[in-house]
Amino acid sequence: MGVSVQGASHIKGNLPGQDALRWEVTERGELLAALADGAGSASASDVGALAAVESALARLREACSPGGLPRASEAFEALLRDVLRSGKEAVLEESGKRDLRERELAC
């Protein structure tokens, strides 16, 4: 479903890819997907991207549990804002666990 290609400078410098992508299909057939592009200038952006994506997907999964994703545009937009907030909070939490500044996990 998705691909992330490690750039030439990352291969040459033996650096990790900084992108994260996770997806799943619910029992009702809804596609849930989250992706983050880690900032190349941040030392742990791969960690931040993964934390953000896993948190976002968990929040989407939680929102689907009662009866599926919201159909009304206002409710869906509110969910997306909540998903983004969840991802940001996950990055902040991960930076605290690793004793790193938030910007080192930028994505």
mmCIF file of C-alpha atoms in Angstrom:
data_model
loop_
_atom_site.group_PDB
_atom_site.id
_atom_site.type_symbol
_atom_site.label_atom_id
_atom_site.label_comp_id
_atom_site.label_asym_id
_atom_site.label_seq_id
_atom_site.Cartn_x
_atom_site.Cartn_y
_atom_site.Cartn_z
ATOM 1 C CA MET A 1 0.000 0.000 0.000
ATOM 2 C CA GLY A 2 2.828 2.400 0.776
ATOM 3 C CA VAL A 3 6.536 2.681 0.219
ATOM 4 C CA SER A 4 9.256 4.807 1.699
ATOM 5 C CA VAL A 5 12.564 4.905 -0.134
ATOM 6 C CA GLN A 6 15.774 5.659 1.683
ATOM 7 C CA GLY A 7 17.577 8.535 -0.033
ATOM 8 C CA ALA A 8 21.117 8.325 -1.387
ATOM 9 C CA SER A 9 22.557 10.529 1.369
ATOM 10 C CA HIS A 10 20.975 8.273 4.009
ATOM 11 C CA ILE A 11 22.409 5.180 2.380
ATOM 12 C CA LYS A 12 25.847 6.765 2.057
ATOM 13 C CA GLY A 13 25.794 8.053 5.652
ATOM 14 C CA ASN A 14 24.215 4.867 7.026
ATOM 15 C CA LEU A 15 21.308 6.940 8.374
ATOM 16 C CA PRO A 16 17.819 5.588 9.050
ATOM 17 C CA GLY A 17 14.853 6.547 6.925
ATOM 18 C CA GLN A 18 12.693 9.075 8.736
ATOM 19 C CA ASP A 19 9.293 8.336 7.250
ATOM 20 C CA ALA A 20 6.636 6.306 9.010
ATOM 21 C CA LEU A 21 3.506 4.765 7.530
ATOM 22 C CA ARG A 22 0.945 2.478 9.114
ATOM 23 C CA TRP A 23 -2.421 1.364 7.820
ATOM 24 C CA GLU A 24 -5.152 -1.155 8.512
ATOM 25 C CA VAL A 25 -8.636 -2.033 7.342
ATOM 26 C CA THR A 26 -11.421 -2.213 9.913
ATOM 27 C CA GLU A 27 -13.974 -5.005 10.111
ATOM 28 C CA ARG A 28 -16.406 -2.642 8.325
ATOM 29 C CA GLY A 29 -13.927 -2.193 5.480
ATOM 30 C CA GLU A 30 -12.791 1.311 6.410
ATOM 31 C CA LEU A 31 -9.199 2.124 5.546
ATOM 32 C CA LEU A 32 -7.321 3.797 8.374
ATOM 33 C CA ALA A 33 -3.941 5.256 7.497
ATOM 34 C CA ALA A 34 -1.403 7.555 9.077
ATOM 35 C CA LEU A 35 1.901 8.811 7.765
ATOM 36 C CA ALA A 36 4.597 11.214 8.880
ATOM 37 C CA ASP A 37 7.628 12.593 7.125
ATOM 38 C CA GLY A 38 10.458 12.914 9.630
ATOM 39 C CA ALA A 39 12.528 16.080 9.391
ATOM 40 C CA GLY A 40 15.937 15.223 7.979
ATOM 41 C CA SER A 41 17.627 17.834 10.168
ATOM 42 C CA ALA A 42 16.382 16.275 13.420
ATOM 43 C CA SER A 43 18.527 13.558 14.990
ATOM 44 C CA ALA A 44 15.630 11.328 16.078
ATOM 45 C CA SER A 45 12.962 12.246 13.553
ATOM 46 C CA ASP A 46 12.465 8.574 12.695
ATOM 47 C CA VAL A 47 11.424 7.995 16.310
ATOM 48 C CA GLY A 48 9.132 11.021 16.293
ATOM 49 C CA ALA A 49 7.497 10.025 13.013
ATOM 50 C CA LEU A 50 6.823 6.511 14.259
ATOM 51 C CA ALA A 51 5.407 7.750 17.579
ATOM 52 C CA ALA A 52 3.114 10.198 15.786
ATOM 53 C CA VAL A 53 1.870 7.605 13.306
ATOM 54 C CA GLU A 54 1.224 4.897 15.870
ATOM 55 C CA SER A 55 -0.665 7.327 18.092
ATOM 56 C CA ALA A 56 -2.703 8.693 15.191
ATOM 57 C CA LEU A 57 -3.675 5.219 14.021
ATOM 58 C CA ALA A 58 -4.651 4.204 17.554
ATOM 59 C CA ARG A 59 -6.874 7.294 17.834
ATOM 60 C CA LEU A 60 -8.513 6.536 14.478
ATOM 61 C CA ARG A 61 -9.095 2.940 15.545
ATOM 62 C CA GLU A 62 -10.650 4.151 18.793
ATOM 63 C CA ALA A 63 -12.945 6.531 16.894
ATOM 64 C CA CYS A 64 -14.143 3.669 14.677
ATOM 65 C CA SER A 65 -15.030 1.341 17.537
ATOM 66 C CA PRO A 66 -18.558 2.588 18.303
ATOM 67 C CA GLY A 67 -19.904 2.549 14.755
ATOM 68 C CA GLY A 68 -17.416 3.636 12.173
ATOM 69 C CA LEU A 69 -15.841 6.896 11.148
ATOM 70 C CA PRO A 70 -18.019 10.015 11.329
ATOM 71 C CA ARG A 71 -19.767 10.830 8.063
ATOM 72 C CA ALA A 72 -20.618 14.480 8.714
ATOM 73 C CA SER A 73 -17.825 16.769 7.544
ATOM 74 C CA GLU A 74 -17.696 18.802 10.775
ATOM 75 C CA ALA A 75 -17.413 15.681 12.917
ATOM 76 C CA PHE A 76 -14.786 14.213 10.601
ATOM 77 C CA GLU A 77 -12.753 17.444 10.683
ATOM 78 C CA ALA A 78 -12.938 17.431 14.485
ATOM 79 C CA LEU A 79 -11.668 13.850 14.501
ATOM 80 C CA LEU A 80 -8.760 14.758 12.232
ATOM 81 C CA ARG A 81 -7.804 17.656 14.529
ATOM 82 C CA ASP A 82 -7.927 15.240 17.461
ATOM 83 C CA VAL A 83 -5.771 12.731 15.570
ATOM 84 C CA LEU A 84 -3.167 15.422 14.844
ATOM 85 C CA ARG A 85 -3.196 16.531 18.482
ATOM 86 C CA SER A 86 -2.721 12.917 19.548
ATOM 87 C CA GLY A 87 0.296 12.568 17.273
ATOM 88 C CA LYS A 88 1.880 15.730 18.632
ATOM 89 C CA GLU A 89 1.316 14.590 22.215
ATOM 90 C CA ALA A 90 2.942 11.245 21.399
ATOM 91 C CA VAL A 91 6.028 13.022 20.058
ATOM 92 C CA LEU A 92 6.220 15.163 23.213
ATOM 93 C CA GLU A 93 5.860 12.086 25.401
ATOM 94 C CA GLU A 94 8.528 10.202 23.465
ATOM 95 C CA SER A 95 10.942 13.126 23.715
ATOM 96 C CA GLY A 96 10.483 13.095 27.496
ATOM 97 C CA LYS A 97 11.081 9.340 27.714
ATOM 98 C CA ARG A 98 14.316 9.699 25.753
ATOM 99 C CA ASP A 99 15.402 12.919 27.452
ATOM 100 C CA LEU A 100 15.576 14.712 24.095
ATOM 101 C CA ARG A 101 14.308 18.109 23.050
ATOM 102 C CA GLU A 102 11.055 17.945 21.114
ATOM 103 C CA ARG A 103 12.699 19.361 17.978
ATOM 104 C CA GLU A 104 15.021 16.336 17.813
ATOM 105 C CA LEU A 105 11.945 14.230 17.050
ATOM 106 C CA ALA A 106 10.536 16.695 14.502
ATOM 107 C CA CYS A 107 8.257 15.366 11.814
#
